[in-house]
Coordinates of C-alpha atoms in Angstrom, one line a residue:
M1 CA 41.1 -61.3 -103.3
G2 CA 40.9 -57.6 -103.3
T3 CA 38.3 -54.9 -103.0
V4 CA 34.9 -55.5 -104.6
T5 CA 34.0 -52.6 -106.8
G6 CA 31.3 -51.7 -109.3
V7 CA 31.6 -51.0 -113.0
P8 CA 31.5 -47.6 -114.7
H9 CA 28.2 -45.8 -114.4
E10 CA 28.2 -45.2 -118.2
H11 CA 27.8 -48.9 -118.8
A12 CA 24.8 -49.1 -116.4
E13 CA 23.2 -46.4 -118.5
Q14 CA 23.9 -48.4 -121.6
Q15 CA 22.2 -51.4 -120.2
A16 CA 19.2 -49.4 -119.0
S17 CA 18.8 -48.1 -122.6
G18 CA 18.5 -51.6 -123.9
E19 CA 22.0 -52.6 -124.9
R20 CA 22.2 -56.4 -125.3
S21 CA 24.8 -58.2 -123.3
V22 CA 27.8 -59.5 -125.3
V23 CA 27.0 -63.1 -124.2
S24 CA 23.9 -62.9 -126.3
V25 CA 25.9 -62.5 -129.6
H26 CA 29.4 -63.5 -128.8
A27 CA 29.1 -67.1 -130.0
W28 CA 27.2 -66.5 -133.1
G29 CA 27.6 -62.9 -134.2
R30 CA 24.4 -61.0 -135.0
S31 CA 22.4 -63.9 -136.7
P32 CA 22.3 -67.0 -134.4
G33 CA 20.6 -69.3 -136.8
L34 CA 23.6 -71.7 -137.1
F35 CA 23.9 -72.0 -133.3
T36 CA 22.0 -75.4 -133.5
D37 CA 22.5 -79.0 -134.2
L38 CA 22.3 -80.2 -137.8
Y39 CA 19.4 -82.5 -137.2
Q40 CA 17.2 -79.5 -136.2
L41 CA 17.7 -78.1 -139.7
T42 CA 17.3 -81.5 -141.4
M43 CA 14.0 -82.0 -139.6
A44 CA 12.9 -78.4 -140.4
Q45 CA 13.6 -79.1 -144.1
G46 CA 11.5 -82.3 -143.7
Y47 CA 8.6 -80.4 -142.2
V48 CA 8.7 -78.0 -145.2
A49 CA 9.0 -80.8 -147.7
A50 CA 6.1 -82.7 -146.1
G51 CA 3.8 -79.7 -146.2
V52 CA 3.4 -79.6 -142.4
S53 CA 5.5 -76.5 -141.6
D54 CA 2.3 -74.6 -140.6
T55 CA 1.4 -77.2 -137.9
E56 CA 1.7 -75.6 -134.5
A57 CA 3.6 -77.4 -131.8
C58 CA 4.0 -77.1 -128.1
F59 CA 7.4 -78.0 -126.5
H60 CA 8.5 -77.9 -122.9
L61 CA 12.0 -77.5 -121.5
S62 CA 12.5 -79.3 -118.2
F63 CA 15.0 -81.5 -116.3
R64 CA 14.6 -84.9 -114.8
E65 CA 16.7 -84.9 -111.7
N66 CA 17.9 -82.3 -109.2
P67 CA 21.6 -81.6 -109.7
Y68 CA 24.3 -82.5 -107.2
G69 CA 22.1 -85.0 -105.4
G70 CA 20.3 -82.0 -103.9
G71 CA 16.6 -81.2 -103.4
Y72 CA 16.1 -78.3 -105.9
A73 CA 17.5 -76.2 -108.8
L74 CA 17.6 -72.5 -109.4
A75 CA 16.3 -71.4 -112.8
C76 CA 18.7 -69.2 -114.7
G77 CA 19.5 -68.1 -118.3
L78 CA 16.1 -66.8 -119.4
E79 CA 17.3 -63.4 -120.5
Q80 CA 19.9 -64.8 -122.9
A81 CA 17.4 -67.3 -124.2
L82 CA 14.9 -64.5 -125.0
D83 CA 17.7 -62.5 -126.6
Y84 CA 18.5 -65.5 -128.8
L85 CA 14.9 -66.0 -129.9
E86 CA 14.5 -62.3 -130.7
A87 CA 17.7 -62.4 -132.9
L88 CA 17.0 -65.8 -134.5
S89 CA 17.7 -65.5 -138.2
F90 CA 20.0 -66.7 -141.0
A91 CA 22.4 -64.3 -142.6
P92 CA 23.4 -64.6 -146.3
A93 CA 26.7 -66.1 -145.3
D94 CA 24.9 -68.7 -143.2
L95 CA 22.7 -69.7 -146.2
E96 CA 25.8 -69.9 -148.4
Y97 CA 27.5 -72.2 -146.0
L98 CA 24.4 -74.5 -145.8
S99 CA 24.2 -74.6 -149.5
T100 CA 27.7 -76.3 -149.6
L101 CA 26.6 -79.2 -147.4
T102 CA 26.0 -82.5 -149.1
G103 CA 24.4 -85.8 -148.4
N104 CA 25.9 -89.3 -148.8
D105 CA 25.3 -89.2 -152.5
G106 CA 27.3 -86.0 -153.0
A107 CA 24.2 -84.0 -153.8
A108 CA 23.1 -80.8 -151.9
L109 CA 21.8 -81.6 -148.4
F110 CA 19.4 -78.6 -148.3
S111 CA 17.0 -77.7 -151.2
A112 CA 16.7 -74.3 -152.7
E113 CA 13.1 -74.2 -151.4
F114 CA 14.2 -74.7 -147.8
L115 CA 17.1 -72.2 -148.1
G116 CA 14.5 -69.7 -149.3
Y117 CA 12.4 -70.5 -146.3
L118 CA 15.3 -69.8 -144.0
E119 CA 16.1 -66.5 -145.8
S120 CA 13.1 -64.8 -144.2
F121 CA 13.1 -67.0 -141.1
R122 CA 12.2 -65.3 -137.8
F123 CA 10.9 -66.7 -134.5
E124 CA 7.2 -65.7 -134.5
G125 CA 5.9 -68.0 -131.7
D126 CA 4.8 -67.6 -128.1
V127 CA 7.0 -68.4 -125.1
D128 CA 6.1 -68.7 -121.4
A129 CA 8.8 -69.2 -118.8
I130 CA 9.6 -69.4 -115.1
P131 CA 11.4 -66.2 -114.1
E132 CA 15.1 -66.5 -113.3
G133 CA 15.9 -66.9 -109.7
T134 CA 13.0 -69.2 -109.0
V135 CA 13.5 -72.4 -107.2
V136 CA 12.4 -75.2 -109.5
F137 CA 12.1 -79.0 -109.4
P138 CA 12.3 -82.0 -111.8
H139 CA 9.7 -82.4 -114.6
E140 CA 8.4 -78.8 -114.2
P141 CA 8.4 -76.9 -117.6
L142 CA 10.9 -74.1 -117.2
V143 CA 10.0 -72.9 -120.7
R144 CA 6.9 -73.5 -122.8
V145 CA 7.3 -72.8 -126.6
I146 CA 4.3 -72.7 -128.9
A147 CA 5.1 -72.0 -132.6
P148 CA 5.0 -73.6 -136.0
I149 CA 6.9 -76.9 -135.7
P150 CA 10.1 -75.8 -137.6
M151 CA 10.5 -72.7 -135.4
C152 CA 10.2 -74.9 -132.2
Q153 CA 12.7 -77.4 -133.6
I154 CA 15.3 -74.9 -134.7
A155 CA 15.2 -73.1 -131.3
E156 CA 15.7 -76.3 -129.3
T157 CA 19.5 -76.7 -129.1
A158 CA 20.2 -73.1 -128.1
L159 CA 17.5 -73.0 -125.5
L160 CA 18.9 -76.1 -123.9
N161 CA 22.5 -74.9 -124.1
I162 CA 21.7 -71.5 -122.5
I163 CA 19.3 -72.6 -119.7
N164 CA 20.9 -76.0 -118.8
F165 CA 24.3 -74.5 -118.1
Q166 CA 23.2 -71.3 -116.3
T167 CA 20.7 -73.2 -114.1
L168 CA 23.4 -75.7 -113.2
V169 CA 25.9 -73.0 -112.1
A170 CA 23.3 -70.9 -110.4
T171 CA 22.3 -73.9 -108.3
K172 CA 25.9 -74.7 -107.5
A173 CA 26.5 -71.1 -106.4
A174 CA 23.4 -71.2 -104.2
R175 CA 24.7 -74.3 -102.5
V176 CA 28.2 -72.8 -102.0
C177 CA 26.7 -69.6 -100.5
Q178 CA 24.4 -71.7 -98.2
A179 CA 27.5 -73.5 -96.9
A180 CA 29.3 -70.1 -96.4
G181 CA 26.5 -69.2 -94.0
G182 CA 26.2 -65.5 -94.9
D183 CA 29.9 -64.9 -95.5
P184 CA 30.6 -63.3 -98.8
V185 CA 31.5 -65.6 -101.7
V186 CA 33.3 -64.3 -104.8
E187 CA 33.5 -66.3 -108.1
F188 CA 36.8 -66.3 -109.8
G189 CA 36.8 -69.3 -112.0
L190 CA 37.3 -67.7 -115.5
R191 CA 40.6 -69.4 -116.1
R192 CA 39.1 -72.8 -115.5
A193 CA 35.8 -72.2 -117.3
Q194 CA 34.7 -74.0 -120.4
G195 CA 35.8 -71.3 -122.9
P196 CA 35.0 -67.6 -123.1
D197 CA 31.2 -68.0 -123.4
G198 CA 31.1 -70.6 -120.6
G199 CA 33.2 -68.2 -118.4
L200 CA 30.9 -65.3 -119.0
S201 CA 27.7 -67.3 -118.5
A202 CA 29.1 -68.8 -115.4
S203 CA 29.9 -65.5 -113.8
R204 CA 26.3 -64.3 -114.5
A205 CA 24.8 -67.4 -113.1
A206 CA 27.0 -67.4 -110.0
F207 CA 25.8 -63.9 -109.2
V208 CA 22.2 -65.0 -109.5
G209 CA 23.0 -67.9 -107.2
G210 CA 24.3 -65.6 -104.5
C211 CA 28.0 -64.7 -105.2
R212 CA 28.8 -61.1 -104.3
G213 CA 31.2 -60.5 -107.1
T214 CA 33.5 -62.0 -109.8
S215 CA 37.1 -61.8 -110.9
N216 CA 35.8 -61.7 -114.5
V217 CA 36.2 -58.1 -115.7
L218 CA 34.2 -58.7 -118.9
A219 CA 31.3 -60.1 -116.8
G220 CA 31.7 -57.0 -114.6
R221 CA 31.3 -54.7 -117.6
T222 CA 28.6 -56.8 -119.3
F223 CA 26.4 -57.5 -116.4
N224 CA 27.3 -54.7 -113.9
I225 CA 28.6 -57.3 -111.4
P226 CA 31.1 -56.1 -108.8
V227 CA 34.7 -57.2 -109.7
S228 CA 37.4 -58.3 -107.3
G229 CA 41.0 -59.2 -107.4
T230 CA 44.5 -58.5 -106.2
H231 CA 47.9 -60.2 -107.0
A232 CA 49.1 -63.8 -107.7
H233 CA 52.1 -65.8 -106.6
S234 CA 54.0 -64.6 -109.7
W235 CA 54.0 -61.1 -108.2
V236 CA 55.7 -62.3 -105.1
M237 CA 58.2 -64.5 -106.9
L238 CA 59.3 -61.6 -109.1
F239 CA 60.8 -59.6 -106.3
P240 CA 63.9 -60.4 -104.2
S241 CA 61.8 -61.0 -101.1
E242 CA 58.2 -61.3 -100.0
S243 CA 58.5 -58.1 -98.0
D244 CA 59.7 -56.3 -101.1
A245 CA 56.8 -57.7 -103.1
F246 CA 54.2 -56.7 -100.5
R247 CA 55.6 -53.2 -100.2
A248 CA 55.7 -52.7 -104.0
Y249 CA 52.1 -53.8 -104.3
A250 CA 51.0 -51.6 -101.5
E251 CA 52.7 -48.6 -103.1
A252 CA 51.2 -49.3 -106.5
M253 CA 47.7 -50.2 -105.2
P254 CA 47.2 -48.8 -101.7
N255 CA 43.4 -49.0 -102.0
N256 CA 43.4 -52.7 -103.1
A257 CA 45.8 -54.3 -100.7
T258 CA 45.0 -57.9 -100.1
F259 CA 48.2 -59.9 -99.9
L260 CA 48.6 -63.5 -101.0
V261 CA 50.6 -65.0 -98.2
D262 CA 51.3 -68.6 -99.0
T263 CA 54.0 -68.4 -101.7
Y264 CA 56.8 -69.5 -99.2
D265 CA 55.6 -69.8 -95.6
T266 CA 52.1 -68.8 -94.9
L267 CA 52.3 -67.5 -91.3
A268 CA 55.5 -65.7 -92.0
G269 CA 53.7 -64.2 -95.0
V270 CA 50.9 -63.1 -92.7
R271 CA 53.4 -61.3 -90.4
R272 CA 54.9 -59.5 -93.4
A273 CA 51.5 -58.5 -94.6
A274 CA 50.7 -57.2 -91.1
E275 CA 53.8 -55.1 -91.2
E276 CA 52.8 -53.6 -94.5
G277 CA 49.3 -53.1 -93.1
R278 CA 50.6 -50.9 -90.4
R279 CA 52.6 -48.8 -92.9
L280 CA 49.5 -48.4 -95.0
R281 CA 47.6 -47.1 -92.0
E282 CA 50.3 -44.6 -91.3
A283 CA 49.9 -43.4 -94.9
G284 CA 46.1 -43.1 -94.5
Y285 CA 45.0 -46.4 -96.0
E286 CA 43.7 -49.6 -94.7
M287 CA 44.9 -53.1 -95.7
I288 CA 41.9 -55.1 -96.9
G289 CA 43.3 -58.5 -95.8
V290 CA 45.3 -61.6 -96.7
R291 CA 44.5 -64.5 -98.9
I292 CA 45.5 -68.2 -98.2
D293 CA 45.5 -70.5 -101.2
S294 CA 46.9 -73.7 -99.8
G295 CA 47.5 -75.8 -96.7
D296 CA 45.3 -76.4 -93.7
L297 CA 42.9 -73.6 -94.2
A298 CA 41.1 -74.0 -90.9
W299 CA 44.3 -73.9 -88.7
L300 CA 46.1 -71.3 -90.8
S301 CA 43.1 -69.0 -90.8
R302 CA 42.9 -69.1 -87.0
E303 CA 46.6 -68.4 -86.6
A304 CA 46.4 -65.6 -89.2
R305 CA 43.5 -64.0 -87.3
A306 CA 45.6 -64.0 -84.1
I307 CA 48.6 -62.4 -85.9
L308 CA 46.4 -59.7 -87.5
D309 CA 44.5 -58.9 -84.3
E310 CA 47.8 -58.6 -82.4
A311 CA 49.0 -56.1 -85.0
G312 CA 45.8 -54.0 -84.5
L313 CA 44.4 -55.1 -87.9
S314 CA 41.2 -56.6 -86.6
A315 CA 39.2 -55.3 -89.6
A316 CA 41.5 -57.1 -92.1
R317 CA 39.7 -60.0 -93.8
I318 CA 41.0 -63.5 -94.2
V319 CA 40.2 -64.8 -97.7
A320 CA 40.4 -68.5 -98.5
S321 CA 40.6 -70.1 -101.9
N322 CA 42.0 -73.5 -103.2
E323 CA 39.5 -75.9 -104.8
L324 CA 36.6 -74.9 -102.5
D325 CA 33.0 -76.2 -102.8
E326 CA 30.0 -76.4 -100.6
H327 CA 31.3 -79.6 -98.9
L328 CA 34.8 -78.2 -98.1
I329 CA 33.4 -74.9 -96.9
T330 CA 31.0 -76.8 -94.6
S331 CA 33.9 -78.7 -93.2
L332 CA 35.9 -75.6 -92.6
K333 CA 33.0 -73.9 -90.9
D334 CA 32.6 -76.9 -88.6
Q335 CA 36.3 -76.6 -87.7
D336 CA 35.8 -73.0 -86.5
S337 CA 37.9 -71.5 -89.2
A338 CA 38.5 -67.8 -89.1
I339 CA 37.8 -67.2 -92.8
D340 CA 35.8 -64.1 -93.7
L341 CA 35.5 -64.4 -97.5
W342 CA 35.4 -67.4 -99.8
G343 CA 37.0 -67.3 -103.2
V344 CA 35.4 -70.1 -105.2
G345 CA 36.5 -70.9 -108.8
T346 CA 37.0 -74.2 -110.5
K347 CA 34.3 -76.2 -108.7
L348 CA 31.8 -73.5 -109.2
V349 CA 32.1 -72.4 -112.8
T350 CA 32.6 -76.0 -114.0
A351 CA 29.6 -77.2 -111.9
Y352 CA 32.1 -79.7 -110.5
D353 CA 30.8 -83.3 -109.8
Q354 CA 27.9 -82.8 -112.2
P355 CA 28.9 -81.7 -115.7
A356 CA 25.4 -81.3 -117.1
L357 CA 21.9 -80.6 -115.9
G358 CA 20.4 -83.1 -118.3
G359 CA 17.6 -80.7 -119.4
V360 CA 15.3 -81.9 -122.2
Y361 CA 13.0 -80.3 -124.7
K362 CA 10.0 -82.4 -125.6
L363 CA 7.0 -82.1 -127.9
S364 CA 3.7 -82.4 -125.9
A365 CA 0.9 -81.2 -128.2
V366 CA 0.2 -80.3 -131.9
R367 CA -2.5 -78.3 -133.6
E368 CA -3.4 -78.1 -137.3
P369 CA -4.2 -74.6 -138.6
G370 CA -7.7 -73.8 -137.3
G371 CA -7.9 -77.1 -135.4
E372 CA -7.9 -78.2 -131.8
W373 CA -4.8 -79.1 -129.7
E374 CA -4.0 -82.8 -129.7
P375 CA -1.7 -84.1 -126.9
R376 CA 1.4 -86.1 -127.7
I377 CA 3.5 -88.4 -125.6
K378 CA 6.9 -90.1 -125.7
V379 CA 6.9 -93.5 -124.1
S380 CA 10.1 -95.1 -122.8
E381 CA 11.3 -98.3 -121.1
Q382 CA 12.5 -95.9 -118.4
T383 CA 9.7 -94.4 -116.4
A384 CA 11.5 -91.1 -115.9
K385 CA 11.7 -90.6 -119.6
V386 CA 8.0 -90.9 -120.3
T387 CA 6.9 -87.3 -121.1
M388 CA 3.9 -85.3 -119.9
P389 CA 1.4 -84.5 -122.6
G390 CA -0.6 -81.3 -123.2
R391 CA 0.2 -77.6 -122.9
L392 CA 1.5 -77.5 -119.4
G393 CA 1.5 -74.9 -116.6
V394 CA 2.8 -75.0 -113.1
R395 CA 1.1 -73.8 -109.9
R396 CA 2.9 -73.4 -106.6
Y397 CA 0.6 -73.7 -103.6
F398 CA 1.3 -72.0 -100.3
D399 CA 0.3 -73.1 -96.8
A400 CA -1.3 -70.8 -94.2
G401 CA 2.2 -69.7 -93.1
G402 CA 3.0 -68.6 -96.6
R403 CA 5.5 -71.3 -97.3
P404 CA 5.5 -73.4 -100.5
A405 CA 3.5 -76.5 -100.0
G406 CA 3.9 -78.2 -103.4
D407 CA 3.8 -77.6 -107.1
M408 CA 1.2 -78.9 -109.5
I409 CA 1.7 -79.5 -113.2
Y410 CA -1.5 -79.2 -115.2
D411 CA -2.8 -78.8 -118.8
V412 CA -3.7 -75.1 -119.3
G413 CA -6.7 -76.2 -121.3
H414 CA -8.1 -77.9 -118.2
P415 CA -7.0 -75.9 -115.1
P416 CA -7.4 -77.4 -111.6
G417 CA -10.9 -77.1 -110.1
E418 CA -11.9 -76.1 -106.6
A419 CA -10.5 -79.2 -104.9
P420 CA -7.0 -79.4 -106.5
M421 CA -5.2 -82.7 -106.1
M422 CA -2.0 -83.9 -107.6
V423 CA -0.6 -87.3 -108.3
D424 CA 3.1 -88.3 -108.1
P425 CA 4.1 -89.4 -111.6
A426 CA 6.6 -91.8 -110.2
D427 CA 4.2 -93.4 -107.7
P428 CA 0.5 -92.9 -108.6
T429 CA -0.6 -94.1 -105.1
R430 CA 1.0 -90.9 -103.6
R431 CA -1.4 -88.0 -103.8
K432 CA -1.6 -84.6 -102.3
R433 CA -4.6 -82.2 -101.9
F434 CA -4.4 -78.4 -101.7
E435 CA -7.8 -77.4 -100.4
S436 CA -6.3 -75.9 -97.3
C437 CA -3.8 -73.8 -99.2
E438 CA -4.8 -70.1 -99.1
R439 CA -3.2 -69.1 -102.4
F440 CA -1.2 -70.3 -105.4
E441 CA 1.1 -68.7 -107.9
E442 CA 1.4 -69.4 -111.6
L443 CA 5.1 -70.0 -112.2
L444 CA 5.1 -69.7 -116.0
V445 CA 4.7 -66.1 -117.1
P446 CA 4.3 -64.6 -120.6
A447 CA 7.7 -63.9 -122.2
I448 CA 7.2 -63.7 -126.0
R449 CA 4.0 -63.2 -127.9
S450 CA 4.0 -63.6 -131.7
G451 CA 7.8 -63.2 -131.7
T452 CA 7.9 -60.0 -129.7
R453 CA 9.2 -59.9 -126.2
V454 CA 6.5 -58.9 -123.6
Y455 CA 8.5 -59.8 -120.5
G456 CA 10.2 -56.9 -118.8
H457 CA 13.4 -58.5 -117.7
P458 CA 14.5 -57.3 -114.2
P459 CA 18.0 -56.1 -113.5
L460 CA 20.4 -58.8 -112.4
P461 CA 20.5 -57.7 -108.7
E462 CA 16.7 -58.1 -108.6
I463 CA 17.0 -61.6 -110.0
A464 CA 19.7 -62.4 -107.4
E465 CA 17.4 -61.0 -104.6
R466 CA 14.5 -63.2 -106.0
A467 CA 16.7 -66.2 -105.7
R468 CA 17.6 -65.3 -102.1
T469 CA 13.9 -64.8 -101.2
Q470 CA 12.9 -68.1 -102.9
L471 CA 15.6 -70.1 -101.2
A472 CA 14.7 -68.6 -97.8
A473 CA 11.1 -69.7 -98.2
I474 CA 11.9 -73.4 -99.0
D475 CA 12.0 -75.7 -96.0
P476 CA 15.5 -76.4 -94.8
S477 CA 15.1 -80.1 -95.2
V478 CA 14.8 -79.6 -99.0
K479 CA 18.1 -77.6 -99.0
R480 CA 20.3 -79.9 -96.9
F481 CA 23.2 -81.5 -98.7
L482 CA 22.8 -85.1 -97.4
N483 CA 19.6 -86.9 -98.2
P484 CA 17.4 -83.9 -98.9
H485 CA 13.7 -84.1 -98.4
S486 CA 11.7 -84.5 -101.7
Y487 CA 9.6 -81.4 -102.3
P488 CA 6.1 -82.4 -103.5
V489 CA 5.7 -82.1 -107.3
G490 CA 3.0 -83.9 -109.2
L491 CA 0.5 -83.9 -112.1
E492 CA -3.0 -82.6 -111.7
R493 CA -5.3 -85.7 -111.5
S494 CA -7.0 -85.2 -114.9
A495 CA -3.5 -84.6 -116.5
H496 CA -2.3 -87.7 -114.9
A497 CA -5.3 -89.7 -116.2
L498 CA -4.6 -88.4 -119.7
R499 CA -1.0 -89.4 -119.5
M500 CA -1.9 -92.9 -118.4
R501 CA -4.4 -93.3 -121.2
L502 CA -1.9 -92.1 -123.8
I503 CA 0.8 -94.5 -122.5
V504 CA -1.6 -97.4 -122.9
L505 CA -2.7 -96.3 -126.3
A506 CA 0.8 -95.7 -127.5
R507 CA 2.1 -99.1 -126.4
A508 CA -0.9 -100.9 -127.9
R509 CA -0.7 -99.0 -131.2
E510 CA 3.1 -99.4 -131.7
G511 CA 3.2 -103.0 -130.4
G512 CA 5.3 -102.1 -127.4
G513 CA 3.4 -104.2 -124.8
R514 CA 5.2 -107.0 -123.0
E515 CA 3.9 -110.6 -122.9
G516 CA 3.8 -112.8 -119.8

């Protein structure tokens, strides 16, 4: 790894003036209407044909289990999700393509009436969301969407795509940075990421989760993230000797001299790097450090530290890479490694060992024009898949010391009273009261009203700082990697009672009850 630098000030000014990030339009061009699953469009046509396209619906985006066997997740991806909703439309070329699709009888799949509906389609609903960088937990609505049912439906796939992945990577980055114990972590997994859009989104999410920089130059330019990098093994292999390679690199990049030392013999490479470091100092420069990409990283880093210190290069950093994750970093720290900076790639940007967050987007209430909201529920044989009805909000309560004491999910039409109590949806006998809590915070905030963004999205460094503050406030038992403590999350008691009533009614109405 090399020096960590910023991006041109000109780009920062462009972002400040409202330039949209390229990740917002890269996958779909300027009209993102086709960035969806086909069944969203077939359902939307069905709503139009059935005459119910003006029916308002409330959907919630949430996840069912904490990723990586951990105790929390870190919300991320909201800015790109709002960019998508603001741009949501269908270009003439999109409609032309849709007109070519056919059903199993060879006739047109989409009617002229529906294509006319899409021609002027824009998202005109309301969105409330939990700000990026917030610590969140299963079943909590990260996003609440209220709009005519076709708009809610068409937006589903993209919202899940954007928020699922970035939340997953931001959470992984937070875990990796926790394991590093304050040492800087740099993300450089672009070459292993799931395509260009996955690589760009991963770099952004990793920065939110705590990484100090990225090797991804496009992410640096797009998001104003510090970029970092030096040379590869191929550089060393090109020259007659390792010494020649280091000298040539130092002469070409004297202000970016971190030498990759494990091409042939790691400790011999460190000694050659130290020789070049002394030459750089004589020329008025300082070597940044050495990078070790293979072998016994704990032992090699300690030996490398001794060689560099003996050469008078005590400020030179030792950078480690090679398939690192939170568990390997924890092991290396336990072995008293001398590593100063961690370069984490593949296992971060691919969210290694959990390929998907498993977020869902479920209908929870409907309202006819001019009518009252009616709750809706999905009932399943699996308890975890039974949805929560109503228009949901989330309150986070804080104890006398200012630490989070628990989160309550409630129906915004029936907010908690003076004696708030929540019920664990997985075990109704477990309940928690919050009378002694001195304050609470509403986690969902207004983001879009009638199709117009009202949320002033903070700069990325502020989001990353929010994540650090949020993580610091959560009890360490929730953040531990092995058997983390379960943070209290539950339904407000009247919301729980409504859910149970609807479950009984749904099973009775649809004949889903069991005999015996």
